[in-house]
Short mmCIF file of C-alpha atoms and ligand atoms in Angstrom, two decimals:
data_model
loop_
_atom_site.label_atom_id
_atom_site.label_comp_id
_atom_site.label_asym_id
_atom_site.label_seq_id
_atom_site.Cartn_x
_atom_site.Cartn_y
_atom_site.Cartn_z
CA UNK A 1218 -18.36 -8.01 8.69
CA UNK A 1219 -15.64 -9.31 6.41
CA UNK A 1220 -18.50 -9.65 3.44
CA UNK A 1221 -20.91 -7.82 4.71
CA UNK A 1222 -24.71 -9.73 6.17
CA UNK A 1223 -25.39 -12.88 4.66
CA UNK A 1224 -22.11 -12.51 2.12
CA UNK A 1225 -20.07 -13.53 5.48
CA UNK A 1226 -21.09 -16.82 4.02
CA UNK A 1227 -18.02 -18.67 6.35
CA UNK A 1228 -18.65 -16.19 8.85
CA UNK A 1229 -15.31 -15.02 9.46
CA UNK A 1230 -16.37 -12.38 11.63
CA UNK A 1231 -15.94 -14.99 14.53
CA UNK A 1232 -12.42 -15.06 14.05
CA UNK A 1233 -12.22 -11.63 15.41
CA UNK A 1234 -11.77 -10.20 18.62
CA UNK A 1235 -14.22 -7.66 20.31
CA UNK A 1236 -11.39 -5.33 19.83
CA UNK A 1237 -10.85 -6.04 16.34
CA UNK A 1238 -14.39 -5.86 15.31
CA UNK A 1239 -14.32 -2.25 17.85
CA UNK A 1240 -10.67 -1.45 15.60
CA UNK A 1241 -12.57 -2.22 12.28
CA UNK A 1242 -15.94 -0.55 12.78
CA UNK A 1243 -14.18 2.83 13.62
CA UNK A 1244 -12.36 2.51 10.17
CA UNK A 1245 -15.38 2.21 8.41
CA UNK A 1246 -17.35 4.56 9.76
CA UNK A 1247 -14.49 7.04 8.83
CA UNK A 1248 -14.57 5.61 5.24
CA UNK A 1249 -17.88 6.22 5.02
CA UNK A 1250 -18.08 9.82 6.32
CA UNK A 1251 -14.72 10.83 5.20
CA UNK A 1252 -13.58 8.91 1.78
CA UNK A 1253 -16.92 7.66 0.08
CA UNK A 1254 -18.68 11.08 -0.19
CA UNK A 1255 -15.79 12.83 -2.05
CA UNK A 1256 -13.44 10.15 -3.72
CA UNK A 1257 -15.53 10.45 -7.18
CA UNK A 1258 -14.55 13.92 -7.47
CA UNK A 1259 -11.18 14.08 -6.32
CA UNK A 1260 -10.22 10.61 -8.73
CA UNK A 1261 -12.06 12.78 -11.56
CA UNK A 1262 -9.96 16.07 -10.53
CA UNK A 1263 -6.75 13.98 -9.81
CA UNK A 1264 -6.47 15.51 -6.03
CA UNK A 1265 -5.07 13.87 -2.91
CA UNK A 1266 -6.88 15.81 0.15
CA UNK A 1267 -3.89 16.70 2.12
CA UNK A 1268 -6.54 17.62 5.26
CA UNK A 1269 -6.86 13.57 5.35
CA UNK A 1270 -3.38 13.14 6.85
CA UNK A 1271 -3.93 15.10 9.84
CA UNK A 1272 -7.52 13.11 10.33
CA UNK A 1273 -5.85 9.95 9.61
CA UNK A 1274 -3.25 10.04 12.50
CA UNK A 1275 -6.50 10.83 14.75
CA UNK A 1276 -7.91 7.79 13.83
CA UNK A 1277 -4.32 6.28 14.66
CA UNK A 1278 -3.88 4.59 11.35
CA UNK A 1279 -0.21 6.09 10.99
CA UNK A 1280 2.77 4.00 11.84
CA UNK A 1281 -0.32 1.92 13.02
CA UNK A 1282 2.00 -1.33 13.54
CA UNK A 1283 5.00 0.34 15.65
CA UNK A 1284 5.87 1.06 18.88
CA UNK A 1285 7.04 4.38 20.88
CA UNK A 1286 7.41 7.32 19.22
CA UNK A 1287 3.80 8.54 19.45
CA UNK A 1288 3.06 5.14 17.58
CA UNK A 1289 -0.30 3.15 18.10
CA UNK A 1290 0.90 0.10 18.70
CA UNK A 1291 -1.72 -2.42 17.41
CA UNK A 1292 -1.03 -5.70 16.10
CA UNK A 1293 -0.86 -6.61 12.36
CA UNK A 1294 -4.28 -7.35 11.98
CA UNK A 1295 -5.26 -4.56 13.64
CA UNK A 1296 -3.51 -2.70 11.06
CA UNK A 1297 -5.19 -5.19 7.93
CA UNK A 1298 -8.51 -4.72 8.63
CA UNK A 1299 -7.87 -0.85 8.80
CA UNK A 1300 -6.15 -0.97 5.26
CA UNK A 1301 -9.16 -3.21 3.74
CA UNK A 1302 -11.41 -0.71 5.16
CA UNK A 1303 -9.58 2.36 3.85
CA UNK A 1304 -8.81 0.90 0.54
CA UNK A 1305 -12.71 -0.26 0.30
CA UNK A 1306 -12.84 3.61 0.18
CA UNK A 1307 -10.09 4.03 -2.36
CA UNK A 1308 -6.49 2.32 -3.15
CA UNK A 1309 -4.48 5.69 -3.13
CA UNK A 1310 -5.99 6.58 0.02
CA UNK A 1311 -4.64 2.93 1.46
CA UNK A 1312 -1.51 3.78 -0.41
CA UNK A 1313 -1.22 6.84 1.26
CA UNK A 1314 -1.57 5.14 5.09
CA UNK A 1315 1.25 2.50 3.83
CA UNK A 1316 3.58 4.53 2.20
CA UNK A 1317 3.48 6.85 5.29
CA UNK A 1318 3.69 3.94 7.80
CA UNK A 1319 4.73 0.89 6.52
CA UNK A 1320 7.95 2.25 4.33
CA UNK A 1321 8.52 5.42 5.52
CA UNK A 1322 7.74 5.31 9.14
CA UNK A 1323 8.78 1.43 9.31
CA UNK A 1324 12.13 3.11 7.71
CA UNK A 1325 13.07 5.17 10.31
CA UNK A 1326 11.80 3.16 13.26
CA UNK A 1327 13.97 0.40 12.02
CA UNK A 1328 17.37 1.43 10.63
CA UNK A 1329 17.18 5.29 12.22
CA UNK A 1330 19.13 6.50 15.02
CA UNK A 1331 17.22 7.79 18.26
CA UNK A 1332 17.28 10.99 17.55
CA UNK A 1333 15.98 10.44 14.00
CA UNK A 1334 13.34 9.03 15.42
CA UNK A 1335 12.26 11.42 18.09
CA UNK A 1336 12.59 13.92 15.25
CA UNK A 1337 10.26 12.34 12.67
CA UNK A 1338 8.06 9.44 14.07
CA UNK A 1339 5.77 10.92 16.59
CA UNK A 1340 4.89 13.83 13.94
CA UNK A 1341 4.20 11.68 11.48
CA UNK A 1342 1.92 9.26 13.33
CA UNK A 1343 0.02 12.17 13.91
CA UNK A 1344 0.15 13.34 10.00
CA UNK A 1345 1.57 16.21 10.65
CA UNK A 1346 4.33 15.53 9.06
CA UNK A 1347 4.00 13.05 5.26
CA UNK A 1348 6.77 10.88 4.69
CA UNK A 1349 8.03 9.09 1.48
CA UNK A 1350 9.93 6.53 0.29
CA UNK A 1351 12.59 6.51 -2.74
CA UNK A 1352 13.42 3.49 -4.15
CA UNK A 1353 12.60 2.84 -8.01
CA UNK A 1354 14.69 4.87 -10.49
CA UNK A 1355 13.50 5.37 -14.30
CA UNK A 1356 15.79 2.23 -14.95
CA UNK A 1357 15.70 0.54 -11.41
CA UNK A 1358 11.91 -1.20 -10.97
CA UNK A 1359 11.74 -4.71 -9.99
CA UNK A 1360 15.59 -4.67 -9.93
CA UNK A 1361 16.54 -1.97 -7.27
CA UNK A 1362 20.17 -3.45 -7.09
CA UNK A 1363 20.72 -1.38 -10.41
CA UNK A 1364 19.70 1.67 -9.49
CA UNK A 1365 22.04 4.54 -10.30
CA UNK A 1366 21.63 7.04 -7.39
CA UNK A 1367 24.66 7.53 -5.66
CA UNK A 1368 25.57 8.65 -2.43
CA UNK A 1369 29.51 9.60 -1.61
CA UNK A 1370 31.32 11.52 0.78
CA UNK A 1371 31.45 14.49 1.02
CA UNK A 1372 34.97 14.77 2.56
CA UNK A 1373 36.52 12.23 5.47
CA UNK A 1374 36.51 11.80 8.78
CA UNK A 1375 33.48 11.07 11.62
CA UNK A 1376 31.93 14.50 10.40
CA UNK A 1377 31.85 14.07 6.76
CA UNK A 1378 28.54 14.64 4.70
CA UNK A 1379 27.38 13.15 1.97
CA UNK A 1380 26.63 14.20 -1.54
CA UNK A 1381 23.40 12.73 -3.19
CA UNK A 1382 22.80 12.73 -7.14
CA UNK A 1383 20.37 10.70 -8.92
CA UNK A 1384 16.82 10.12 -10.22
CA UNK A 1385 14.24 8.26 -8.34
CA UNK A 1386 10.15 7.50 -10.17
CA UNK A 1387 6.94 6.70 -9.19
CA UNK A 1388 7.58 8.02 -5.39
CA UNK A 1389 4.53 8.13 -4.06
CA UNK A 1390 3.64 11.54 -1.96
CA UNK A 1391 7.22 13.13 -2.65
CA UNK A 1392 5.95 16.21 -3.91
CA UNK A 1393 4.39 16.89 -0.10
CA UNK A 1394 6.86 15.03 1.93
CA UNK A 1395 8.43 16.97 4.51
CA UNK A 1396 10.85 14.26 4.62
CA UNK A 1397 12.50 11.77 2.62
CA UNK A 1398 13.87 8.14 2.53
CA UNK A 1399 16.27 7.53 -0.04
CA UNK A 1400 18.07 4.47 -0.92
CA UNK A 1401 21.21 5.44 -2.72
CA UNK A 1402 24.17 3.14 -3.62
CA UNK A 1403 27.38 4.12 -1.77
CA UNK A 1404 31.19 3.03 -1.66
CA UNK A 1405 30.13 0.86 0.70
CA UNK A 1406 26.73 -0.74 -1.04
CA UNK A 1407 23.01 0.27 -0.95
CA UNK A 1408 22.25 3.12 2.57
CA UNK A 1409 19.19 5.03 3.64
CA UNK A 1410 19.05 8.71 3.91
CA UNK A 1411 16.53 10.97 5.50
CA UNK A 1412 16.09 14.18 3.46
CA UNK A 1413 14.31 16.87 4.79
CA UNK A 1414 11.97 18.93 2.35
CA UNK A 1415 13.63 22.05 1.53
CA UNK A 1416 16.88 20.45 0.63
CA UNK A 1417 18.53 22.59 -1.68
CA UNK A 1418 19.03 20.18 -5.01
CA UNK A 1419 16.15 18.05 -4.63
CA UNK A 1420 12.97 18.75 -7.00
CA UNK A 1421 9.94 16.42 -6.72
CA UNK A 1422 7.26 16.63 -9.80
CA UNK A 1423 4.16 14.84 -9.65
CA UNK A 1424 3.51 12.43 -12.62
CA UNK A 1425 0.22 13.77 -14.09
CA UNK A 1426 -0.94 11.40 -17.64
CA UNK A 1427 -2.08 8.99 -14.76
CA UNK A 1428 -5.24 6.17 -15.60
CA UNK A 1429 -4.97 4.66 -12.21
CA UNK A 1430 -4.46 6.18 -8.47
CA UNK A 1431 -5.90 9.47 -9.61
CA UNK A 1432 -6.95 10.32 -6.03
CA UNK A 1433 -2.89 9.98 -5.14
CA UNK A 1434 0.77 11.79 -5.89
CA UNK A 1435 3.40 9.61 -7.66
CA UNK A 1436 6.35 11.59 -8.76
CA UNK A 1437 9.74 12.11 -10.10
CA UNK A 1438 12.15 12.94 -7.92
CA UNK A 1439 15.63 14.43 -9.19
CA UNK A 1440 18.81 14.96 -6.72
CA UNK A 1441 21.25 17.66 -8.30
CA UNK A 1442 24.45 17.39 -5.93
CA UNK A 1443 22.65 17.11 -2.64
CA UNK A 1444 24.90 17.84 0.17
CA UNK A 1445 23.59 16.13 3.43
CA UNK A 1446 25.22 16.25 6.78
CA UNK A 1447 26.32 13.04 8.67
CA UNK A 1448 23.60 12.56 10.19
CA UNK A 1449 21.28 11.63 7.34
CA UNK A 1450 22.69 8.41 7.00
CA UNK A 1451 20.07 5.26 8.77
CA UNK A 1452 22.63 4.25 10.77
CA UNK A 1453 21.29 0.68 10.92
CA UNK A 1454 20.65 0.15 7.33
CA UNK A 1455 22.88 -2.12 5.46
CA UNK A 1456 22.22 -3.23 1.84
CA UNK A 1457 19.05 -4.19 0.37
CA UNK A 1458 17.75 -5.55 3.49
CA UNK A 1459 17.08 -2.40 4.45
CA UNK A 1460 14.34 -1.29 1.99
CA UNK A 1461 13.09 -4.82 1.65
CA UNK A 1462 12.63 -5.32 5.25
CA UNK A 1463 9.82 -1.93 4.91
CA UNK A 1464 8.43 -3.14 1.29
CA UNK A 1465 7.98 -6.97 3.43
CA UNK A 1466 5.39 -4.25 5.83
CA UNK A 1467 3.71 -2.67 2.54
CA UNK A 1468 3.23 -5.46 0.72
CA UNK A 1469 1.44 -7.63 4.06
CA UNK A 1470 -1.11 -4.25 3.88
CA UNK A 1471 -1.86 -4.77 0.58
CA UNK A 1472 -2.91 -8.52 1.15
CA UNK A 1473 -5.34 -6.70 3.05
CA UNK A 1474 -6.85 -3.99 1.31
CA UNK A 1475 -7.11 -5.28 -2.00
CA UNK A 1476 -9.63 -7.59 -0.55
CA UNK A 1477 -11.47 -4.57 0.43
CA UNK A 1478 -11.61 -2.71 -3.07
CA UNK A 1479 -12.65 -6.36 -4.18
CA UNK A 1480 -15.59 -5.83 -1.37
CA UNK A 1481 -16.74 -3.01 -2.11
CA UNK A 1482 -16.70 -3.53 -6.04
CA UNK A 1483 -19.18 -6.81 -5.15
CA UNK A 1484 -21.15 -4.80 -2.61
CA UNK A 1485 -21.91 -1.93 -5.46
CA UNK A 1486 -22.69 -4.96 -7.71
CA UNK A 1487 -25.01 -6.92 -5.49
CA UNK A 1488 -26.60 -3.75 -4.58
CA UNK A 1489 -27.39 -2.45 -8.08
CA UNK A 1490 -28.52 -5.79 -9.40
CA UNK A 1491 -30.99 -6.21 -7.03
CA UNK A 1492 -32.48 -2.80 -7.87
CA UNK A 1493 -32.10 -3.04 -11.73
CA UNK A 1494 -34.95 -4.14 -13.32
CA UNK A 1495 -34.19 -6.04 -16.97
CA UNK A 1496 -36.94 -8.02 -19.01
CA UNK A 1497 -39.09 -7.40 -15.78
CA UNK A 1498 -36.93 -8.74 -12.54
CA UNK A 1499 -34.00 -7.87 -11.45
CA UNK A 1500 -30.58 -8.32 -12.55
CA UNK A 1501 -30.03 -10.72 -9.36
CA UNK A 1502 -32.60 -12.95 -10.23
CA UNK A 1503 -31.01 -14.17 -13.38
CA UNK A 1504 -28.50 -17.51 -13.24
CA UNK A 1505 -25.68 -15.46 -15.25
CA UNK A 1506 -25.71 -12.64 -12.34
CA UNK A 1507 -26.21 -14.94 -9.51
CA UNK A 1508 -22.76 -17.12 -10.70
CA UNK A 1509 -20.74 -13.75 -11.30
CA UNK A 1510 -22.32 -12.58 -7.90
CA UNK A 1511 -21.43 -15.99 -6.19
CA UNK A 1512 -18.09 -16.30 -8.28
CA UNK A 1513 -16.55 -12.80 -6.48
CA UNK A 1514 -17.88 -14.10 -3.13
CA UNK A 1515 -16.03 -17.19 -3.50
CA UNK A 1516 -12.10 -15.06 -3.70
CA UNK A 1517 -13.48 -12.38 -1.15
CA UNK A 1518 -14.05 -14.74 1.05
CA UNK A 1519 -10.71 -16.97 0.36
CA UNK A 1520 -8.61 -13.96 0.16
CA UNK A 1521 -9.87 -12.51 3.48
CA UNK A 1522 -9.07 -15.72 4.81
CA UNK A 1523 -6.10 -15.57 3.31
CA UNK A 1524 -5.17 -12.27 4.72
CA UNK A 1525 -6.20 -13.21 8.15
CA UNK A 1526 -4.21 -15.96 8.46
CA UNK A 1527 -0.87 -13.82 7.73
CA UNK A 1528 -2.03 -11.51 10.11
CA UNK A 1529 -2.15 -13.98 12.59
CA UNK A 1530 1.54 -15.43 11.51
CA UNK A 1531 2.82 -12.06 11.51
CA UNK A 1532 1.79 -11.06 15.45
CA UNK A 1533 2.92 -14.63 16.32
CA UNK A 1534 6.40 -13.32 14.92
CA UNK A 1535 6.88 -16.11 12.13
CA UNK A 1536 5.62 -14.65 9.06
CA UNK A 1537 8.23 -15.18 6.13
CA UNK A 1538 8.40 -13.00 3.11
CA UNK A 1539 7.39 -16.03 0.36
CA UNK A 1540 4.20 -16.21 2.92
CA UNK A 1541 3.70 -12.30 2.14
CA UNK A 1542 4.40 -12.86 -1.70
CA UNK A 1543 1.74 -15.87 -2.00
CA UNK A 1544 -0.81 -13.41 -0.24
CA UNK A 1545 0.11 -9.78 -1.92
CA UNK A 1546 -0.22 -12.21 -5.63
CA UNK A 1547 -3.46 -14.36 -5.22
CA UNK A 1548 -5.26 -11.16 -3.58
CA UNK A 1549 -4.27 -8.25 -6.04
CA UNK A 1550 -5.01 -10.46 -8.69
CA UNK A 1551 -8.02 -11.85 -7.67
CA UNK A 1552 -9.35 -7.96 -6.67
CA UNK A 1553 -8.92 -6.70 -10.18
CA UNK A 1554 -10.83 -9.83 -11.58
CA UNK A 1555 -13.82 -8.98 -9.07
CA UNK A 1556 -13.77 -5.26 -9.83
CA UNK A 1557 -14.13 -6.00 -13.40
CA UNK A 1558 -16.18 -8.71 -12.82
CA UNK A 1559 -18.52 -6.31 -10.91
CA UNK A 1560 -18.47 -3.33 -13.86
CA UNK A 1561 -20.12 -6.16 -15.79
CA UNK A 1562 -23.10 -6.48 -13.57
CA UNK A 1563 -23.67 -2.80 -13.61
CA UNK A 1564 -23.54 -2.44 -17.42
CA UNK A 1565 -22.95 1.20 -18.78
CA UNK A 1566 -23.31 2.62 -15.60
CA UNK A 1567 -20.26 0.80 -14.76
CA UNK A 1568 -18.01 2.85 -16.55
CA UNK A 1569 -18.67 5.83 -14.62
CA UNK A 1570 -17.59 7.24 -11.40
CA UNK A 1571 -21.21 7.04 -10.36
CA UNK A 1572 -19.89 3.24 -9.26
CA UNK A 1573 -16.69 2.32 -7.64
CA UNK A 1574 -15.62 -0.78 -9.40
CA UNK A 1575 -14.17 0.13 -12.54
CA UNK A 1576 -12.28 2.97 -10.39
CA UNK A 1577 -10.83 0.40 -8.23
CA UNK A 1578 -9.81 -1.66 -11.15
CA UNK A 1579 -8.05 0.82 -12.61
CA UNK A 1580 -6.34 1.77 -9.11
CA UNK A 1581 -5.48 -2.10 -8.56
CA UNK A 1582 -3.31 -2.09 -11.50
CA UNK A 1583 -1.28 0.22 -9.84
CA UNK A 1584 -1.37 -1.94 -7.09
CA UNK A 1585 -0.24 -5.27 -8.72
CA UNK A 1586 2.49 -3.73 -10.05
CA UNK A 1587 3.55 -1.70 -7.42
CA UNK A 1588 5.61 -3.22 -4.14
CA UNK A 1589 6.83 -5.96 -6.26
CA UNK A 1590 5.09 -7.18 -10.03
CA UNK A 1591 3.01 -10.48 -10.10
CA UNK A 1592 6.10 -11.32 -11.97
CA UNK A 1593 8.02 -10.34 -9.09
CA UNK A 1594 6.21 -12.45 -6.18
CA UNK A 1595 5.49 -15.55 -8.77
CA UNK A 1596 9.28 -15.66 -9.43
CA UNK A 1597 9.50 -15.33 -5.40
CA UNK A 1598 7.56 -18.42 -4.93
CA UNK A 1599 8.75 -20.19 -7.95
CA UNK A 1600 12.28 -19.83 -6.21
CA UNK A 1601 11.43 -21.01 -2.90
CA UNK A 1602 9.70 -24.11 -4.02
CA UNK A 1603 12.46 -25.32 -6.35
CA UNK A 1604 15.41 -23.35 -5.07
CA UNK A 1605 16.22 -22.15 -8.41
CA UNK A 1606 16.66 -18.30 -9.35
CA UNK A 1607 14.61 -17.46 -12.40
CA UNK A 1608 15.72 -13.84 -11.53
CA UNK A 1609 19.64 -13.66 -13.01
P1 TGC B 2985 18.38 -10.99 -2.99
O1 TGC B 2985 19.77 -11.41 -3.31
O2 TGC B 2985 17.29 -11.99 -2.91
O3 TGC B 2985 18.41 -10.16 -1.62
C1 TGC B 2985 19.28 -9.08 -1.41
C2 TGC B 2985 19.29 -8.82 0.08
O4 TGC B 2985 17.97 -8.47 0.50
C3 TGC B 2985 17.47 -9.45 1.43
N1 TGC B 2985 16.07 -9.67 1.13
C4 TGC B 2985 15.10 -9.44 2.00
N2 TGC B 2985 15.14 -9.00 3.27
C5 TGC B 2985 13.96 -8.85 3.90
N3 TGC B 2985 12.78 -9.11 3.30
C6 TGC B 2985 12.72 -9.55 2.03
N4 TGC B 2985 11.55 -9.77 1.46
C7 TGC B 2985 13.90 -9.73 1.33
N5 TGC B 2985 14.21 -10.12 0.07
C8 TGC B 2985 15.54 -10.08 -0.03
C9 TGC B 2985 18.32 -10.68 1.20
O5 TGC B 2985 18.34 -11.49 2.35
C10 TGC B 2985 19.64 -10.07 0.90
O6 TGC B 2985 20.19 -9.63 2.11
P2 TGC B 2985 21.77 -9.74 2.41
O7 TGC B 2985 21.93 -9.16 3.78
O8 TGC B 2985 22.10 -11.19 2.31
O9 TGC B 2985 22.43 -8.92 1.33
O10 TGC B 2985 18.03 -9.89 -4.00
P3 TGC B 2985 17.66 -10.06 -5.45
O11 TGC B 2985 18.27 -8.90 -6.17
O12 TGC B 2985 17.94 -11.46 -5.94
O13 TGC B 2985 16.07 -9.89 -5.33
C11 TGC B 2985 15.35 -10.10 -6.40
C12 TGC B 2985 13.92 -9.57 -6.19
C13 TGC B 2985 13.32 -9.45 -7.57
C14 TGC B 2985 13.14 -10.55 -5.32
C15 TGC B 2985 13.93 -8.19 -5.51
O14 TGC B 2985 14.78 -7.33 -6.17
C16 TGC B 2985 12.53 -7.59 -5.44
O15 TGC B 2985 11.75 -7.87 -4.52
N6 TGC B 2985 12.21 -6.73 -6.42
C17 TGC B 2985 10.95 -5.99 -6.40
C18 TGC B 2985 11.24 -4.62 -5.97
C19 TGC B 2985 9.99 -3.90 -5.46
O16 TGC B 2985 9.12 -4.47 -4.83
N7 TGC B 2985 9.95 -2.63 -5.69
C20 TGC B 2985 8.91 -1.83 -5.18
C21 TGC B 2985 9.50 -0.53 -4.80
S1 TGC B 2985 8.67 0.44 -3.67
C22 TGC B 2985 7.44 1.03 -4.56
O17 TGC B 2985 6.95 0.45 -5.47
C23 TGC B 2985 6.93 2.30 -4.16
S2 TGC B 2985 5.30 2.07 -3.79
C24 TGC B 2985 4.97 3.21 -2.68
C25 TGC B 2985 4.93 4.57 -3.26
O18 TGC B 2985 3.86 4.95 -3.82
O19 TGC B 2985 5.89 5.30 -3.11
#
């Protein structure tokens, strides 16, 4: 169910098919067995679980949107409800999925050549392979047209390399990538490169004073004179079309699975206030719980909706990236006020790992700023309905 039992208050489960409902279930159950029972202890110990990746492209999760390649092939809201599910789990475990499939992955199966993708893609569906994706710089956030790594030839002619020098931050999964995206200004404006791990030159450090994704890798990348042959280049990538066209596929996920950390924050909430017993009834029998209870339903149930709808724009092919902006805002923002929301309910309790939501309120802040600011989208929409730039 989209709110689980009688919280399906609109009963959105209808707008499913069989197939989505079969698609969804499967996710679950996986988050249940494989995510709940040890995400307390790897956010406390600040691990990813590597063995995940290989599990995950079982469940066919990676690349879960493309086609060929070893891809699965489902539609996009196939691919939602699987990132609600997983992130109802745990955001850097979502982040994980997306940053493999929807930027790295969507990367290569875009702008690569066919033999870069017979090389990466059908590996990394099956997680056998992690991918990552280099954008932001330590001075190049929300404004990737000034970032500083650069990308020139290495000599002339048909054959000629490159040579790749630069700082990239926040990359998420870089440290165990066994390949590389990386957007690098050039002569000839902003290119993609695929760099394989074991390039000599390229260091990746994981970023560890982290309050938020604990159970995920962010790092700092550095590229120290690169040297790449010719056929690094994404032949099909020009400009910042390129990388926007992937972070268009991330941020449509994240419409998604916000809703599900809100979900599971209310579900923990609801739960525990029906059990705790204050001034002899339970928490869920007082008028203040019951409107903070009802209050979280309300944007659970909106934003699902929400996210439902641009799932069903994207398959039909007409999705546009203000659409994706409107939904990645209003449903990252509304997540971190139901998380919070839902700490309330469970009191002191809430502030330990015992209880999810104040663990996926601190992971949603990555997540609102990640893949494009609140700033970011509301400037988005505040351009497209007055067709001024409050950008420059
Ligand atoms: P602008 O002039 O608007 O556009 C430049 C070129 O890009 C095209 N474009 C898009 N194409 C497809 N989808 C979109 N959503 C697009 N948005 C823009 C545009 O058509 C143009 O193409 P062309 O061919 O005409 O040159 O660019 P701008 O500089 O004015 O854009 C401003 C702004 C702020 C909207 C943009 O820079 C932006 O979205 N900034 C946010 C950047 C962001 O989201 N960064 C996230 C990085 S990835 C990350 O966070 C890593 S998370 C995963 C991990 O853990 O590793």
């Amino acid at each position: 169910v989209l709110a689980t039992g009688a919280s399906d208050v609109l009963d959105l489960d209808s707008l499913l098919s069989a197939e989505e409902l079969e698609l969804r279930q499967k996710v679950r159950d996986f988050t249940r067995q494989r995510i709940k029972p040890g995400i307390a202890r790897w956010y406390e110990d600040a691990v990813f679980p590597l063995d995940l990746a290989t599990e995950l492209g079982e469940l066919g999760v990676l690349g879960m949107h493309l086609e060929g390649y070893g891809c699965p092939g489902r539609s996009a809201v196939e691919y939602g409800l699987a990132a609600m599910e997983l992130e109802a789990g745990d955001s850097g475990i979502r982040t994980f999925v997306s940053v493999q499939g929807s930027l790295a992955m969507t990367a290569i199966h875009t702008w690569g050549s066919e033999e870069q993708k017979q090389e990466w893609l059908p590996r990394m569906a099956a997680g056998e392979v992690i991918g990552c994706f280099a954008l932001t710089e330590p001075t190049a956030g929300s404004d990737p047209a000034s970032m500083a790594t650069f990308a020139r030839r290495d000599g002339t002619g048909d054959d000629a390399g490159w040579v790749l020098y630069g700082a990239k931050r926040w990359i998420g999964l870089a440290s165990v990538a066994g390949v590389m995206v990386v957007w690098a200004m050039t002569d000839d404006g902003v290119h993609g490169f695929l760099v394989p791990a074991g390039t000599p030159g390229v260091t990746a450090t994981p970023i560890a004073q982290k309050l938020s994704m604990r159970a995920s890798i962010q790092c700092d990348v550095v590229f120290d004179d690169v040297r790449l042959g010719p056929e690094a280049l994404l032949p099909a990538a020009r400009g910042l079309r390129g990388p926007f066209t992937c972070l268009n596929e991330a941020r449509y996920g994240i419409a998604w699975g916000a809703m599900g950390a809100a979900r599971d924050s209310y579900e923990a909430a609801l739960a525990y206030s029906m059990d705790r017993l204050q001034f002899g009834k339970p928490l869920a029998g007082y008028q203040l719980t019951q409107e903070k209870l009802v209050n979280m339903l309300l944007e659970i149930q909106k934003g699902t909706l929400l996210a439902l709808h641009l799932g069903r724009l994207k398959d039909a092919g007409t999705i546009r990236p203000e659409q994706i902006s409107l939904g990645k805002l209003n449903n990252v923002r509304e997540a971190i006020a139901i998380a919070r929301e839902a700490r309330s309910i469970l009191g002191g309790n809430g502030i330990t790992t015992d209880y999810p939501p104040l663990r996926h309120a601190a992971n949603l802040e990555s997540v609102r700023t990640y893949e494009g600011t609140d700033e970011v989208h509301t400037l988005i929409l505040g351009r497209h309905i007055t067709g001024l730039d409050a950008f420059h």
